[in-house]
Every structure is written in C-alpha cells, then in structure tokens.
Coordinates of C-alpha atoms in Angstrom, one line a residue:
M243 CA 66.3 192.8 175.8
S244 CA 66.7 191.0 179.1
R245 CA 67.9 187.4 179.2
R246 CA 64.5 186.4 180.6
A247 CA 62.6 188.1 177.9
G248 CA 64.8 186.5 175.3
I249 CA 64.1 183.0 176.7
L250 CA 60.4 183.7 176.6
E251 CA 60.4 184.9 173.0
F252 CA 62.4 181.8 172.0
A253 CA 59.9 179.5 173.7
V254 CA 56.9 181.3 172.3
L255 CA 58.3 181.1 168.8
G256 CA 59.1 177.4 169.3
L257 CA 55.6 176.4 170.5
L258 CA 53.9 178.4 167.7
R259 CA 56.2 176.7 165.2
E260 CA 54.2 173.6 166.0
S261 CA 50.8 175.1 165.6
P262 CA 48.9 178.4 166.1
M263 CA 47.4 179.0 169.5
H264 CA 45.3 181.3 171.7
G265 CA 47.1 183.2 174.4
Y266 CA 45.5 181.0 177.1
E267 CA 46.6 177.8 175.3
L268 CA 50.1 179.2 174.8
R269 CA 50.4 180.1 178.5
K270 CA 49.2 176.6 179.5
R271 CA 51.8 175.0 177.2
L272 CA 54.6 177.1 178.6
N273 CA 53.6 176.2 182.1
T274 CA 53.3 172.4 181.5
S275 CA 56.0 171.8 178.9
L276 CA 58.6 174.2 180.1
G277 CA 58.9 174.3 183.9
V278 CA 61.0 177.4 183.8
F279 CA 57.9 179.4 183.0
R280 CA 55.6 178.1 185.7
A281 CA 55.7 181.4 187.6
F282 CA 55.0 183.8 184.9
S283 CA 51.7 185.6 184.1
Y284 CA 49.7 187.0 181.3
G285 CA 51.2 190.4 182.2
T286 CA 54.5 188.9 181.0
L287 CA 53.2 186.9 178.0
Y288 CA 51.1 189.5 176.2
P289 CA 53.8 192.2 176.0
C290 CA 56.1 189.5 174.5
L291 CA 53.4 188.6 172.0
K292 CA 52.9 192.2 171.0
T293 CA 56.6 192.6 170.5
L294 CA 56.8 189.5 168.3
V295 CA 53.8 190.8 166.2
A296 CA 55.5 194.2 165.9
N297 CA 58.7 192.5 164.6
G298 CA 56.7 190.7 162.0
W299 CA 57.4 187.2 163.5
L300 CA 53.7 186.6 164.5
I301 CA 50.3 187.6 163.1
E302 CA 47.1 187.9 165.1
E303 CA 44.0 186.2 163.7
P304 CA 40.4 186.0 165.1
G305 CA 39.5 182.6 166.6
N306 CA 37.6 180.5 164.1
T307 CA 35.5 178.3 166.4
A308 CA 31.8 179.0 167.0
E309 CA 32.5 179.8 170.6
D310 CA 35.1 182.4 169.6
A311 CA 32.7 183.9 167.1
L312 CA 30.0 184.4 169.7
A313 CA 32.3 185.7 172.4
A314 CA 32.1 189.4 171.5
P315 CA 28.3 189.8 171.0
L316 CA 27.3 187.6 174.0
A317 CA 29.9 188.7 176.5
G318 CA 30.6 192.2 175.4
R319 CA 34.2 191.5 174.7
R320 CA 36.5 190.6 171.8
A321 CA 36.7 187.1 170.4
K322 CA 39.9 185.2 171.2
I323 CA 43.0 186.0 169.2
V324 CA 45.0 183.2 167.6
Y325 CA 48.7 183.8 167.2
R326 CA 50.3 182.3 164.1
L327 CA 54.0 182.2 163.1
T328 CA 54.9 184.0 159.9
A329 CA 57.5 182.9 157.4
E330 CA 59.9 185.5 158.9
G331 CA 59.1 184.1 162.4
K332 CA 60.0 180.6 161.3
E333 CA 63.2 181.8 159.8
H334 CA 64.1 183.7 163.0
F335 CA 63.3 180.7 165.1
E336 CA 65.6 178.5 163.0
E337 CA 68.3 181.2 163.4
L338 CA 67.9 181.1 167.2
L339 CA 68.1 177.3 167.2
S340 CA 71.5 177.4 165.5
Q341 CA 73.0 179.6 168.2
T342 CA 75.5 177.9 170.5
G343 CA 76.8 180.8 172.6
P344 CA 76.9 181.0 176.4
D345 CA 73.2 181.9 176.6
A346 CA 72.3 178.6 175.1
Y347 CA 73.5 176.6 178.1
E348 CA 72.9 179.0 181.0
D349 CA 70.4 177.6 183.6
E350 CA 67.0 178.8 182.3
H351 CA 67.8 179.1 178.6
F352 CA 69.3 175.6 178.5
A353 CA 66.0 174.1 179.7
A354 CA 64.1 175.9 176.9
R355 CA 66.7 175.0 174.3
F356 CA 66.6 171.3 175.4
A357 CA 62.8 171.3 175.0
F358 CA 63.3 172.0 171.3
F359 CA 66.2 169.6 170.6
G360 CA 63.9 167.6 168.3
R361 CA 64.1 170.5 165.9
T362 CA 67.8 171.2 166.5
P363 CA 70.6 169.9 164.2
Q364 CA 72.8 167.2 165.8
D365 CA 76.0 169.2 165.6
V366 CA 74.3 172.2 167.4
R367 CA 72.9 169.8 170.0
M368 CA 76.4 168.6 170.7
R369 CA 77.8 172.1 171.1
V370 CA 75.0 173.1 173.5
L371 CA 75.4 169.9 175.6
E372 CA 79.2 170.2 175.7
G373 CA 78.9 173.9 176.6
R374 CA 76.4 173.1 179.4
R375 CA 78.7 170.4 180.8
S376 CA 81.7 172.7 180.7
R377 CA 79.7 175.4 182.5
L378 CA 78.7 173.0 185.2
E379 CA 82.1 171.6 185.7
E380 CA 83.4 175.1 186.2
R381 CA 80.7 175.7 188.7
L382 CA 81.4 172.5 190.5
E383 CA 85.1 173.3 190.8
K384 CA 84.2 176.7 192.4
M385 CA 81.8 175.1 194.8
R386 CA 84.3 172.5 195.9
A387 CA 87.0 175.2 196.4
S388 CA 84.5 177.4 198.4
L389 CA 83.5 174.5 200.6
A390 CA 87.1 173.6 201.3
R391 CA 87.8 177.2 202.4
T392 CA 84.7 177.6 204.6
R393 CA 84.1 174.0 205.9
E394 CA 85.4 174.7 209.4
R395 CA 83.2 177.8 209.8
L396 CA 79.9 176.2 208.7
D397 CA 77.4 174.6 211.0
D398 CA 76.1 171.1 210.2
Y399 CA 72.9 172.3 208.3
T400 CA 74.7 174.8 206.2
L401 CA 77.4 172.3 205.3
E402 CA 74.7 169.7 204.4
L403 CA 73.0 172.3 202.1
Q404 CA 76.3 173.0 200.4
R405 CA 76.8 169.2 199.8
H406 CA 73.3 168.9 198.5
G407 CA 74.0 171.7 195.9
M408 CA 77.2 170.0 194.8
E409 CA 75.4 166.6 194.5
S410 CA 72.8 168.2 192.3
V411 CA 75.4 169.6 189.9
E412 CA 77.3 166.3 189.9
R413 CA 74.0 164.5 188.9
E414 CA 73.4 166.9 186.0
V415 CA 77.0 166.5 184.8
R416 CA 76.5 162.7 184.8
W417 CA 73.3 163.1 182.9
L418 CA 75.0 165.3 180.3
N419 CA 77.8 162.8 179.9
E420 CA 75.2 160.1 179.0
L421 CA 73.5 162.4 176.6
I422 CA 76.7 163.4 174.9
E423 CA 77.8 159.8 174.7
S424 CA 74.4 158.9 173.1
E425 CA 74.8 161.7 170.6
R426 CA 78.3 160.7 169.6
A427 CA 77.1 157.1 169.2
G428 CA 74.3 158.3 166.8
R429 CA 71.6 156.5 168.8
D430 CA 67.9 157.5 168.2
L431 CA 65.2 158.0 170.8
K432 CA 65.1 154.2 171.6
G433 CA 68.9 153.9 171.8
S434 CA 69.3 151.9 168.6
A435 CA 72.2 152.5 166.2
S436 CA 71.6 155.1 163.5
G437 CA 72.8 152.7 160.8
G438 CA 75.7 154.9 159.6
S439 CA 73.5 158.0 158.9
D440 CA 75.1 161.4 158.6
S441 CA 76.0 162.8 162.0
R442 CA 74.5 166.1 160.9
D443 CA 71.1 164.7 160.2
T444 CA 68.5 167.2 161.5
T445 CA 65.6 164.8 161.5
S446 CA 67.0 162.4 164.1
G447 CA 65.0 164.0 166.9
A448 CA 66.0 164.7 170.5
P449 CA 69.1 162.9 171.9
G450 CA 68.4 159.2 172.4
G451 CA 69.8 156.4 174.5
L452 CA 69.1 158.8 177.3
P453 CA 68.1 159.3 180.2
R454 CA 65.6 161.8 179.0
P455 CA 64.4 164.8 181.1
G456 CA 61.3 162.9 182.2
D457 CA 63.4 160.0 183.5
A458 CA 66.1 162.1 185.2
P459 CA 64.7 165.6 185.9
R460 CA 67.2 168.4 185.7
P461 CA 68.0 169.6 189.2
D462 CA 67.6 173.2 190.3
T463 CA 71.2 174.2 190.5
P464 CA 72.3 177.0 192.7
D465 CA 72.9 180.4 191.2
D466 CA 76.5 181.1 190.4
T467 CA 77.1 184.6 191.5
A468 CA 80.8 184.5 190.6
T469 CA 80.2 185.1 186.9

C-alpha cells in the first residue's frame, strides 16, 4: 500500500468511527475537515472504500431515508450506500491511532493524525508531536546548511523563497513547542490545569492551551528530498 493510500484509509476509518456516512458526505468531510484531501476525487475514494469493505473493516448498507429509498425506481439507479464501521474496523482504527513510527509525523500523515488527537491517548500524542518536532528540526538544519552553501549563487528572488521556506518550518516548530508544553502541563482544551489527573488519560481530548490548528494553520512545508 502506498503512503497516500494508507493516509486515506486512516482518515476514512476515523471519520466513520464518528458516524456512518454516504460516500458523498464522507468525501465532503474529508475535503472540509482534512485539508490534505482537498484535491482527491471519487475515483480515489471508492476504491479505498471497497478495500476497507473487503478487509471486513466496513460494511455497506442501503440508505434509510425516503429520498434514498425512491432513488432507484425514480432515477433508474441504485439508492445511496451508507458505509458503517464494523467492530473489527474500530479495533483496527484504534491500533492505527496507537502507532508512533515515522509515518505518524511525516507531512501529510501528521495532519490526518492531528485531526484525530481527540481520540488519541496522551502518551501517544506526545510521541507523535515530539517526533514531528524532531523531523522538522532536522529539516531546518539541512535547509540552513544548504542556504549557507548556495547563498552567493542565488538571485534575490530565489534567496527570498528559501528564506520563506525556512520561516515556515520555524513557525511550525514554535507551534509544536507550545503544543508539547501544553501536553506536559496537562492542560485541557481551555488551557486549565488538569487537577492532577493521570497523564495517560485518553479522554482529555486534543492538546489544549494551544494554539490550535485553526488559530495557527500548519504551513505547507517544502518537500525534503534528502530523505
């Protein structure tokens, strides 16, 4: 499975963990909630859904609204299909949530993982955030070294583009530092103290005391072709 397909499967399972959906509704949620999927099509989504059904992680059910029931006889086509997560699918999603390897904090997968931090155990959130920060610090070091070597050969516009890329990475590192500090302090979504609760509490929600993604959007960092 490609990395892109793996990210999509993870996001689909996560959204269907919240509630069953039609394919159209699911695509809309992927577009609006997870920006990394803004440019994908039904031709990408439906093969993914079929694979998840074949694996036993989803089941297909006929739509149960009056409109869905009339769709076939009136329009000469099948009624809408609703996709529902199975018990095995829920278990598989929880297993994916617990993973903290490199894929969890690479550019595209990190955005998807962060979107489901509300269902992620606190200790796993910490490892993913720290892994992401380490990844970006390595990238930043390479960018600075590359700029130092090539500065004299770059025109003003290319040099400015390089600086812009570095500033984007630096901003995300600062954002991650604040998230990590908030997690370590045990603050909830409003930044209040957790009152001495267990640091492994899985019900504390997404990291608090932010900034949150909506307040400080994650920048589009440049591809790192050195890895």
